[in-house]
XYZ file of C-alpha atoms in Angstrom:
740
model
C 0.000 0.000 0.000
C 2.757 2.422 1.061
C 4.469 2.503 -2.299
C 1.519 1.960 -4.628
C -0.653 4.605 -6.275
C -4.287 3.565 -6.401
C -5.893 5.331 -9.317
C -9.465 4.212 -8.873
C -9.768 4.768 -5.128
C -12.492 7.299 -4.474
C -13.142 8.261 -0.843
C -14.798 11.638 -0.394
C -16.672 13.455 2.316
C -20.392 13.679 1.858
C -20.336 17.356 0.885
C -17.304 17.278 -1.408
C -17.584 16.768 -5.136
C -13.833 16.457 -5.615
C -11.270 16.554 -2.807
C -8.585 17.442 -5.344
C -10.503 20.581 -6.216
C -11.003 21.503 -2.574
C -7.331 21.349 -1.597
C -6.386 23.336 -4.723
C -8.747 26.082 -3.684
C -11.172 25.683 -6.592
C -14.582 27.237 -6.112
C -17.302 24.774 -5.109
C -20.801 25.419 -3.953
C -20.387 23.986 -0.463
C -17.080 25.742 0.159
C -18.258 27.863 3.026
C -19.544 24.805 4.896
C -16.277 22.917 4.750
C -13.717 23.577 7.510
C -11.683 21.325 9.760
C -10.099 23.120 12.718
C -7.803 25.315 10.770
C -5.898 22.767 8.702
C -6.016 21.468 5.152
C -3.682 19.437 2.981
C -2.396 20.833 -0.290
C -1.426 19.039 -3.457
C 2.046 18.320 -2.061
C 0.562 16.838 1.101
C 1.601 19.756 3.321
C -0.515 20.950 6.232
C -1.826 24.475 5.617
C -3.861 26.890 7.709
C -7.315 26.933 6.178
C -10.861 26.023 7.347
C -12.564 22.772 6.393
C -15.360 22.051 8.838
C -18.296 19.753 9.254
C -17.322 17.422 6.442
C -19.361 14.217 6.486
C -17.327 11.022 6.092
C -18.594 7.955 4.245
C -16.918 4.865 2.836
C -17.077 4.319 -0.943
C -17.364 0.845 -2.370
C -13.719 0.126 -3.111
C -12.398 1.395 0.250
C -12.372 -1.942 2.167
C -10.808 -3.848 -0.659
C -8.059 -1.396 -1.367
C -7.048 -0.640 2.232
C -7.596 -4.128 3.581
C -10.083 -3.232 6.294
C -13.567 -4.254 7.198
C -15.871 -1.470 6.111
C -18.379 -2.373 8.809
C -15.765 -1.734 11.483
C -14.488 1.563 10.126
C -17.637 3.541 10.980
C -16.543 6.685 9.186
C -19.836 8.337 9.888
C -18.926 8.350 13.609
C -15.527 9.989 13.260
C -15.325 13.244 15.222
C -14.109 16.369 13.476
C -11.699 16.894 16.381
C -9.305 14.354 14.922
C -8.040 17.015 12.628
C -6.520 18.890 15.522
C -3.722 16.352 15.065
C -0.663 16.875 12.945
C 0.544 14.985 9.934
C 3.674 13.172 10.961
C 4.845 11.828 7.640
C 5.162 13.192 4.107
C 5.228 9.764 2.545
C 2.250 7.860 1.229
C 1.349 6.781 4.755
C 1.386 8.576 8.075
C -0.437 9.087 11.311
C -2.610 11.859 12.702
C -2.704 11.806 16.513
C -5.216 13.454 18.846
C -5.585 13.008 22.631
C -4.037 9.546 22.654
C -6.052 8.324 19.637
C -4.191 7.784 16.414
C -5.559 7.806 12.885
C -3.586 6.086 10.161
C -3.409 7.965 6.886
C -3.244 6.452 3.440
C -2.705 8.838 0.552
C -2.963 8.381 -3.202
C -2.282 11.334 -5.460
C -4.153 14.275 -3.887
C -6.615 12.252 -1.829
C -6.318 11.518 1.897
C -8.059 8.689 3.758
C -8.374 8.393 7.538
C -8.704 5.159 9.463
C -9.085 5.323 13.241
C -6.753 3.196 15.309
C -5.777 2.999 18.965
C -2.026 3.564 19.236
C -0.370 1.296 21.792
C 3.025 1.063 20.207
C 4.794 0.443 16.931
C 3.394 -1.994 14.398
C 5.460 -4.833 13.011
C 5.122 -6.373 9.561
C 3.495 -9.778 9.440
C 6.213 -11.562 7.571
C 7.635 -15.044 7.536
C 10.051 -15.540 9.161
C 9.117 -13.682 12.357
C 10.598 -10.235 13.059
C 14.147 -10.421 14.431
C 13.348 -8.781 17.768
C 9.642 -8.380 18.467
C 6.134 -8.868 17.229
C 4.622 -6.886 20.092
C 5.702 -4.475 22.763
C 5.894 -5.399 26.427
C 2.919 -3.196 27.204
C 0.304 -4.309 24.696
C -0.385 -7.999 25.327
C -3.844 -8.804 26.639
C -6.146 -11.830 27.029
C -7.196 -11.413 23.401
C -3.630 -12.358 22.383
C -3.684 -15.693 24.253
C -2.614 -18.542 21.973
C -0.526 -16.334 19.705
C 3.180 -16.932 19.237
C 4.841 -13.661 20.164
C 8.355 -12.307 20.391
C 9.334 -9.619 22.914
C 12.538 -7.687 23.473
C 13.412 -5.560 26.458
C 15.343 -5.180 29.687
C 15.363 -7.612 32.602
C 13.550 -5.441 35.120
C 13.158 -7.952 37.930
C 13.563 -11.700 38.398
C 11.962 -14.007 40.946
C 12.282 -17.765 41.459
C 9.368 -19.946 42.550
C 9.241 -23.724 42.552
C 12.302 -23.760 40.339
C 10.754 -21.576 37.634
C 12.117 -18.124 36.865
C 9.617 -15.267 36.641
C 11.109 -12.373 34.707
C 9.531 -8.935 34.359
C 10.583 -7.905 30.868
C 10.423 -4.113 30.350
C 10.484 -1.819 27.349
C 9.323 1.747 26.752
C 5.665 0.666 26.689
C 5.361 -1.488 29.789
C 6.049 -4.856 31.445
C 5.240 -8.441 30.553
C 5.885 -11.419 32.816
C 8.044 -14.098 31.191
C 8.291 -17.614 32.672
C 11.403 -19.753 32.179
C 11.021 -23.390 33.306
C 13.937 -25.496 34.648
C 13.921 -27.868 31.656
C 14.644 -25.043 29.200
C 18.050 -25.226 27.500
C 18.566 -21.536 28.250
C 17.494 -21.769 31.908
C 20.995 -21.243 33.311
C 21.607 -18.294 30.974
C 18.400 -16.681 32.197
C 19.297 -17.428 35.824
C 22.747 -15.845 35.465
C 21.547 -12.807 33.532
C 21.968 -9.651 35.574
C 19.364 -6.969 36.059
C 19.027 -4.597 33.066
C 20.418 -7.114 30.607
C 18.677 -6.931 27.236
C 16.993 -10.096 26.012
C 14.668 -11.372 23.309
C 12.045 -13.970 24.253
C 9.736 -16.013 22.028
C 6.798 -18.158 23.135
C 3.075 -18.826 22.959
C 1.124 -16.452 25.212
C -1.059 -17.981 27.945
C -3.550 -16.626 30.470
C -2.512 -16.452 34.112
C -4.348 -18.480 36.724
C -7.035 -16.415 38.431
C -5.082 -16.208 41.696
C -1.982 -15.015 39.813
C -3.641 -12.124 37.964
C -2.040 -8.734 38.704
C -4.823 -6.113 38.468
C -2.316 -3.242 38.759
C -0.531 -4.223 35.553
C -2.120 -3.729 32.103
C -0.582 -7.046 31.024
C -1.402 -8.643 34.373
C -3.805 -11.266 32.967
C -1.226 -12.964 30.741
C 2.284 -14.352 30.822
C 4.756 -15.655 28.278
C 6.341 -19.109 28.760
C 9.706 -18.800 27.047
C 10.386 -21.219 24.189
C 13.556 -19.373 23.222
C 15.584 -16.726 24.988
C 18.545 -14.766 23.647
C 20.715 -12.407 25.716
C 21.234 -9.505 23.343
C 23.392 -7.474 25.729
C 24.578 -8.503 29.189
C 24.598 -5.732 31.786
C 27.496 -5.254 34.167
C 26.971 -4.575 37.873
C 24.742 -1.509 38.121
C 26.051 1.675 39.776
C 22.451 2.487 40.757
C 19.292 0.374 40.846
C 16.480 0.798 38.350
C 13.888 -1.390 40.036
C 11.973 0.163 42.972
C 13.622 3.569 42.498
C 15.265 4.066 45.900
C 16.625 7.505 46.785
C 20.157 7.739 45.425
C 22.911 10.384 45.453
C 22.411 12.971 42.733
C 25.982 12.804 41.459
C 25.594 9.072 40.756
C 22.210 9.601 39.137
C 23.537 12.313 36.821
C 26.740 10.451 35.928
C 24.706 7.408 34.887
C 21.717 9.359 33.612
C 20.888 6.743 30.956
C 20.211 4.310 33.825
C 18.364 6.921 35.864
C 16.089 7.556 32.892
C 15.065 3.894 32.824
C 13.376 4.367 36.207
C 9.623 4.523 35.891
C 9.098 7.975 37.360
C 11.688 9.755 35.251
C 10.733 7.801 32.141
C 7.119 8.922 32.508
C 8.226 12.496 33.179
C 10.148 12.664 29.917
C 7.252 11.237 27.963
C 5.017 13.812 29.625
C 7.433 16.534 28.560
C 7.206 15.412 24.938
C 3.409 15.280 25.107
C 3.205 18.756 26.669
C 5.414 20.255 23.957
C 3.297 18.603 21.261
C 0.154 19.992 22.901
C 1.620 23.495 23.166
C 2.676 23.409 19.534
C -0.716 22.217 18.240
C -2.569 24.786 20.359
C -0.393 27.611 19.072
C -0.980 26.532 15.470
C -4.726 26.367 16.145
C -4.520 29.989 17.380
C -3.051 31.062 14.034
C 0.597 31.248 15.114
C 3.440 30.177 12.826
C 6.637 28.553 14.090
C 9.967 30.121 13.089
C 13.535 29.336 14.159
C 15.842 32.116 15.300
C 19.677 31.992 15.427
C 21.656 30.278 18.165
C 24.897 32.140 17.481
C 24.275 35.834 17.981
C 25.727 38.977 19.533
C 26.257 39.570 23.230
C 23.833 42.042 24.801
C 23.070 43.171 28.370
C 19.769 41.355 28.997
C 20.072 40.686 32.721
C 22.105 37.478 32.949
C 25.627 36.451 31.953
C 26.106 35.359 28.376
C 27.709 32.141 27.242
C 30.391 33.298 24.831
C 31.652 31.397 21.777
C 35.011 32.441 20.300
C 35.184 33.059 16.552
C 37.931 31.298 14.606
C 37.469 33.489 11.535
C 37.452 36.742 13.498
C 40.240 36.624 16.098
C 39.451 38.286 19.386
C 35.714 38.400 18.678
C 32.944 36.327 20.197
C 29.443 35.132 19.489
C 26.966 34.719 22.325
C 24.350 32.060 22.859
C 20.934 33.742 23.152
C 19.578 34.370 26.644
C 16.244 34.445 24.810
C 15.216 35.160 21.204
C 14.005 38.592 22.390
C 15.466 40.835 19.726
C 14.988 38.355 16.903
C 11.302 37.823 17.609
C 10.761 41.571 17.691
C 12.627 41.880 14.401
C 10.295 39.246 12.952
C 7.394 41.568 13.714
C 9.258 44.419 11.987
C 9.773 42.045 9.056
C 6.027 41.846 8.558
C 5.267 38.487 10.191
C 2.254 38.585 12.471
C 2.038 35.734 14.984
C 5.319 33.970 15.834
C 6.083 31.141 18.210
C 8.996 28.841 18.865
C 9.933 26.155 21.376
C 13.145 28.038 21.938
C 16.362 26.994 23.710
C 17.748 29.742 25.949
C 21.217 29.965 27.490
C 22.145 31.873 30.651
C 25.262 31.543 32.752
C 23.502 31.647 36.116
C 23.345 29.530 39.245
C 21.040 26.561 39.598
C 17.849 26.571 41.666
C 15.140 24.015 42.231
C 13.046 25.680 39.480
C 15.929 26.798 37.251
C 18.471 24.770 35.303
C 22.004 26.104 35.067
C 23.072 26.801 31.525
C 20.051 26.153 29.360
C 16.284 25.892 29.396
C 13.380 25.954 26.953
C 10.511 28.388 26.632
C 7.426 28.776 24.489
C 8.496 32.023 22.851
C 5.644 34.139 21.452
C 5.289 37.504 19.719
C 2.285 39.219 18.098
C 1.850 42.358 15.986
C -0.810 45.047 16.360
C -1.906 43.904 19.802
C -2.794 45.378 23.134
C -2.035 43.759 26.460
C -5.530 42.245 26.564
C -5.020 40.732 23.095
C -1.989 38.845 24.405
C -3.959 37.640 27.422
C -6.860 36.466 25.250
C -4.546 34.508 22.946
C -2.303 32.871 25.541
C -4.659 32.149 28.435
C -6.602 29.459 26.480
C -3.307 27.794 25.537
C -2.102 27.623 29.133
C -5.489 26.614 30.488
C -5.920 23.980 27.777
C -2.550 22.335 28.401
C -3.075 22.168 32.144
C -6.617 20.843 31.729
C -5.372 18.209 29.277
C -2.745 16.894 31.688
C -4.455 17.668 35.005
C -5.261 13.984 35.526
C -1.914 12.747 34.177
C -0.804 9.605 35.997
C -4.137 9.573 37.847
C -3.337 12.681 39.873
C -6.905 13.974 39.656
C -6.177 17.710 39.644
C -8.355 20.534 38.315
C -8.124 23.997 36.780
C -10.802 26.462 38.000
C -13.117 27.531 35.194
C -13.087 31.259 35.962
C -10.721 33.555 34.013
C -7.233 34.055 35.439
C -7.434 36.978 37.898
C -5.434 40.120 37.051
C -3.477 41.304 40.100
C -1.496 44.567 39.948
C 2.104 44.225 41.091
C 1.625 46.629 44.006
C -1.411 44.693 45.249
C 0.430 41.376 44.982
C 3.286 42.705 47.094
C 0.920 44.133 49.724
C -1.308 41.049 50.010
C 1.191 38.247 49.429
C 4.677 39.759 49.797
C 5.588 38.375 46.381
C 5.027 39.007 42.674
C 4.455 35.263 42.235
C 1.772 34.494 44.819
C 0.453 31.018 45.487
C -3.313 31.576 45.403
C -3.977 28.150 46.874
C -2.894 29.696 50.178
C -5.776 31.718 51.683
C -3.526 33.814 53.965
C -3.168 37.517 53.188
C -0.685 39.951 54.688
C -1.900 43.022 56.540
C 0.005 46.287 57.045
C -0.400 46.996 60.793
C 2.225 49.725 61.053
C -0.307 52.228 62.405
C -1.068 50.011 65.418
C 2.546 50.057 66.640
C 3.331 53.770 66.286
C 2.208 54.792 69.786
C 4.345 52.990 72.349
C 2.011 54.097 75.125
C -0.768 51.942 73.593
C 1.453 48.979 72.764
C 4.125 48.820 75.439
C 6.410 47.518 72.675
C 9.189 49.898 71.754
C 11.070 47.717 69.234
C 8.499 48.118 66.455
C 7.937 51.799 67.299
C 11.657 52.443 66.760
C 11.631 50.657 63.401
C 8.628 52.715 62.282
C 10.327 55.983 63.264
C 13.174 54.962 60.955
C 10.760 54.657 58.034
C 10.065 50.943 58.422
C 6.903 48.846 58.227
C 5.221 46.222 60.411
C 3.453 43.495 58.438
C 1.189 40.907 60.066
C 0.822 37.315 58.853
C -2.330 35.694 60.286
C -2.037 32.096 61.490
C -5.629 30.887 62.037
C -6.067 28.172 64.709
C -2.292 27.984 65.215
C -2.531 28.510 68.973
C -5.212 25.853 69.321
C -3.490 23.282 67.104
C 0.226 23.943 67.589
C 2.572 24.127 70.558
C 4.858 27.036 71.373
C 7.613 25.144 69.563
C 5.914 25.909 66.223
C 6.105 29.635 66.938
C 9.697 29.470 68.176
C 10.732 27.403 65.149
C 9.280 30.040 62.828
C 11.415 32.675 64.563
C 14.526 30.473 64.236
C 13.712 29.884 60.536
C 13.534 33.642 59.906
C 16.937 34.163 61.487
C 18.688 31.204 59.863
C 17.085 30.827 56.449
C 16.001 34.408 55.742
C 18.903 36.165 57.496
C 16.349 38.385 59.255
C 16.535 39.797 62.811
C 13.601 37.589 63.723
C 9.878 37.014 63.368
C 7.679 38.331 66.160
C 4.621 36.356 67.148
C 1.627 36.310 69.468
C -0.531 33.395 70.592
C -4.121 34.505 71.131
C -6.072 33.082 74.052
C -9.200 33.887 75.985
C -8.543 36.275 78.841
C -9.878 35.874 82.349
C -12.175 38.818 81.638
C -13.711 37.015 78.689
C -11.877 38.847 75.917
C -8.776 37.900 73.973
C -5.215 38.641 74.971
C -1.652 37.397 74.522
C 1.202 36.905 76.946
C 3.803 37.036 74.156
C 5.909 40.244 74.037
C 4.597 41.700 70.750
C 1.027 42.137 72.073
C 1.380 41.638 75.852
C 1.400 45.370 76.606
C -1.446 46.354 74.259
C -4.307 48.357 75.754
C -7.460 46.166 75.595
C -9.367 48.429 73.198
C -6.277 48.867 71.005
C -5.756 45.089 70.872
C -9.424 44.571 70.010
C -9.120 47.008 67.077
C -5.999 45.208 65.788
C -7.624 41.776 66.000
C -10.742 43.071 64.251
C -8.580 44.297 61.372
C -6.824 40.929 61.221
C -10.021 38.898 61.617
C -8.470 36.839 64.432
C -9.628 35.631 67.820
C -8.907 33.191 70.609
C -7.104 30.060 69.403
C -5.489 31.875 66.479
C -1.930 33.122 66.125
C -0.218 35.987 64.354
C 3.337 36.668 63.200
C 4.966 40.048 62.592
C 7.663 41.063 60.102
C 9.233 44.468 60.761
C 11.918 46.446 58.927
C 12.473 48.481 55.792
C 9.466 48.166 53.490
C 11.093 45.817 50.982
C 12.717 43.648 53.649
C 9.534 43.461 55.735
C 7.400 42.316 52.804
C 10.035 39.832 51.597
C 10.151 38.096 54.983
C 6.371 38.272 55.386
C 5.802 36.736 51.947
C 8.159 33.831 52.665
C 6.592 33.357 56.106
C 3.119 33.304 54.529
C 4.175 30.382 52.335
C 5.741 28.464 55.218
C 2.870 29.081 57.636
C 0.316 28.033 55.005
C 2.192 24.780 54.464
C 2.785 24.083 58.186
C -0.894 24.677 59.027
C -2.019 22.586 56.037
C -3.941 25.489 54.527
C -2.761 24.986 50.931
C -5.580 23.897 48.618
C -4.965 20.413 47.208
C -5.130 19.088 43.650
C -5.704 22.369 41.856
C -3.800 24.689 39.525
C -4.520 28.332 40.373
C -3.329 30.827 37.793
C -3.117 34.582 37.857
C -1.751 37.419 35.767
C 0.520 39.865 37.560
C 0.230 43.206 35.758
C 1.362 46.826 36.040
C 4.966 46.133 36.936
C 7.045 49.215 37.706
C 9.125 50.301 34.739
C 12.104 51.067 36.969
C 13.511 50.073 40.347
C 16.180 51.390 42.685
C 19.481 49.535 42.393
C 20.763 49.614 45.959
C 24.213 48.264 45.064
C 24.946 50.894 42.434
C 22.782 53.614 43.991
C 20.954 54.314 40.747
C 17.693 53.774 38.905
C 17.612 50.801 36.566
C 15.067 48.745 34.631
C 13.030 46.463 36.859
C 11.825 43.901 34.324
C 12.394 44.152 30.579
C 14.162 47.190 29.089
C 12.225 46.845 25.822
C 8.830 47.324 27.485
C 6.412 50.110 26.645
C 5.885 52.510 29.567
C 2.278 53.227 30.440
C 1.620 56.798 29.361
C 4.319 56.675 26.671
C 6.710 59.577 26.131
C 4.526 61.920 28.183
C 4.971 59.788 31.310
C 8.750 59.605 30.840
C 9.148 63.350 30.293
C 6.845 64.247 33.200
C 8.890 62.273 35.746
C 11.389 64.744 37.264
C 12.311 63.094 40.561
C 13.460 59.580 41.450
C 10.151 58.975 43.223
C 8.193 59.986 40.130
C 10.355 57.770 37.932
C 9.810 54.803 40.268
C 6.044 55.378 40.017
C 6.032 54.824 36.235
C 4.342 51.554 35.336
C 4.964 49.465 32.231
C 2.853 47.180 30.082
C 4.599 44.184 31.633
C 2.963 41.020 32.883
C 3.697 37.571 34.281
C 1.733 34.333 34.394
C 1.959 32.673 37.813
C 0.660 29.225 38.771
C 0.739 27.848 42.318
C 3.478 30.262 43.311
C 5.682 29.498 40.295
C 6.402 32.182 37.708
C 5.738 30.472 34.377
C 6.370 33.382 32.050
C 7.127 37.038 31.626
C 6.005 39.265 28.810
C 5.380 42.815 27.738
C 4.001 45.126 25.108
C 7.180 46.351 23.437
C 8.572 49.841 23.057
C 8.637 50.082 19.251
C 9.413 53.797 18.909
C 13.135 54.704 18.634
C 12.847 58.079 20.335
C 10.852 56.594 23.201
C 13.354 53.766 23.611
C 16.278 56.203 23.759
C 14.472 58.233 26.425
C 13.657 55.126 28.491
C 17.295 54.048 28.462
C 18.457 57.582 29.225
C 16.442 57.568 32.477
C 18.183 54.325 33.458
C 21.584 55.910 32.856
C 22.342 54.556 29.373
C 23.294 57.223 26.857
C 22.325 57.052 23.155
C 25.805 55.861 22.207
C 25.398 52.831 24.514
C 21.966 51.985 23.116
C 23.225 52.342 19.544
C 26.206 50.105 20.299
C 24.285 47.396 22.179
C 20.928 47.410 20.391
C 21.714 49.189 17.136
C 20.292 46.416 14.952
C 16.874 46.561 16.543
C 16.887 50.342 16.866
C 17.667 50.771 13.176
C 14.925 48.319 12.298
C 12.437 50.395 14.308
C 13.453 53.445 12.254
C 12.122 51.725 9.136
C 8.573 51.153 10.296
C 7.797 48.954 13.289
C 4.312 47.755 14.218
C 3.060 47.913 17.802
C 3.798 44.447 19.134
C 4.024 42.364 22.287
C 4.674 38.884 23.488
C 5.369 36.463 26.281
C 7.504 33.371 26.910
C 6.159 30.625 29.233
C 8.870 28.323 30.520
C 8.429 24.789 29.173
C 10.533 23.180 31.913
C 8.485 24.814 34.677
C 5.190 23.856 33.030
C 6.260 20.214 32.907
C 7.640 20.421 36.437
C 4.230 21.515 37.738
C 2.316 18.909 35.740
C 4.691 16.124 36.800
C 4.511 17.311 40.416
C 8.319 17.253 40.481
C 10.319 19.021 43.197
C 13.360 19.751 41.044
C 13.542 20.872 37.447
C 16.271 18.280 36.796
C 13.568 15.608 37.128
C 11.880 16.842 33.944
C 15.063 17.435 31.926
C 16.617 14.605 29.961
C 20.326 15.266 30.517
C 20.702 18.056 33.071
C 23.828 19.492 34.656
C 24.357 19.446 38.389
C 24.170 22.435 40.714
C 27.726 23.419 39.793
C 26.826 23.539 36.092
C 28.714 20.334 35.265
C 27.549 17.539 32.976
C 28.799 14.557 34.940
C 27.843 12.062 32.244
C 29.605 13.695 29.278
C 32.302 15.421 31.308
C 31.503 18.996 30.347
C 32.930 21.553 30.673
C 36.329 20.115 29.917
C 39.798 21.412 28.959
C 40.714 21.607 25.282
C 44.127 21.045 23.755
C 46.537 23.790 22.712
C 45.848 23.232 19.019
C 42.176 24.121 19.430
C 43.091 27.198 21.445
C 45.575 28.358 18.806
C 42.906 27.984 16.095
C 40.683 30.299 18.126
C 43.523 32.740 18.867
C 43.070 32.191 22.585
C 45.735 32.024 25.286
C 44.617 30.986 28.771
C 45.581 33.187 31.691
C 47.376 31.483 34.608
C 44.944 30.289 37.249
C 45.365 31.943 40.636
C 45.372 29.411 43.450
C 43.181 30.347 46.361
């Protein structure tokens, strides 16, 4: 079938006179009624963005004969239109369209396309004689319906058990496990008994059903087993440096050095498959939104974008360097200037920065997006359905049973987020909100607590973090441990607290220092503002405004977790908007950009020119926004500053003269001088999306071959020295290393 052209095959939808005419764009009467989720196939079998909807499928007489299927089982009339959300994976005469785990095999002759539904459980193998060299089935697909068939499996020896002399081997491949039985009278029994874990073997036999008492309901293949009639050791494994079976906790350096073994473990293996599925979903959803994928350069120029560049020396241009892109920021903006409208890319990004639990050292991937002629709301309306759709699609991945609330993502201004949550990436599953109680500690005569009064006189703030039911449910140790945590982990002077109890007079008081000296009516007013009473607790963060909110925000997260207040099994998203255009750089004692230097300031040139003082400059907001989910920043974006004169002014305020801007960003600035559309974009982090969906604690658990915390690839040995010849070719001489 794959290499034959069938001239007389005629399979058409019920409303199409000639499929060939439709894909060419010829006028037909029913044209306006024919659209299929934004995709069509042209004469060269390429997927194109066009609308073909509500086509009615029906088999024509020669269909069963020519494709070798039973027409009664095809049921074309029941095929959902949604299958065409899938992508064509092959440009040959056969291929597969996949949608939500269901695959549809494609047969093509000339300009016609035929769809047959099939459930995809693994690769298919030709039915030839002799039998395939390695397998007729995968280790995950055998069921009771296969009993009696002679099958051949290949995979890894996952686990071996011995019972009554027989060997029971769990044979594993990418798709699952099948139990193989080797009896003592088999000529290969001793070979199977000596084979070490993770050896690769091929087994042939006639499949049988397990006895009822031996059925494993937790295993898809648990109703069958394969008595081995032949067994070949394809590759014997040496002693393992780390176990694959049972996945015990193991040192990270060993896991990363032998990553190919680590990836065989069930959890990681599923995570990587999830990653692939998420990327495929993101890509298909972007295409459905009318975006086109483009690839931007990897070797580019160094530019000051916030992190250290990875530099690549040029052999052809001695003393000069390329840089790996921190992000495709300038290129995607230049694409908009080039007249393209909706761009996306699953883009690799490179930044020489330290590792964190949610950040890989060296490289990461993001869904890079840019759009022309858009407002901030246009970006939200395009991207929110993509993010919601992906998380809804994989919410129940691995049976986790999570949900995404149906209401639109809330829009929270940056200032409000800092005041309520002490963070610009708030976890909305936590119901706790911070409260500014500075005013209640100003008058020492009403509080009897001079420490906070002194801080306030110095321009500081006092921020309260409610801890409902903490006094009733926790001992004093919980409160003391929170104070110790603030000092040790947050490098703060401490975290004040008060345990609220019923007083002898019938009211509420506290014997802890922060509130012990409060006048009764003053304490009652404070507790009313906080919404607290007897049995509750409260913590206090005091200091300079920024420091006080930083500690309070971190304490909010910890208290919410310790008191088990965090909502379970839900993804709560929000947009953080109205970021300040500038911030005060305490180290350099100057104003600098707070977020993205290419952002459009709210109010445009007028706002920039009207700001005369540092305070007025710091009040300028930008069209900048983040997507946050469960306390994790997934993406940052902005409406761009596309006007050269406005860009020069924005940089001038941050202390960068026109000569600096021309030198560092001259390519983009010159492009803007030749007609630039208003444009904006965003870039959700792929690694963080997968990390959330996989419920992983470290981003390395969703990355195939990550580096360790010191930015070393322990498996491949990178970075590594190079020989003198390579250095000479690059016109590089290494400086002597200073010993510490």
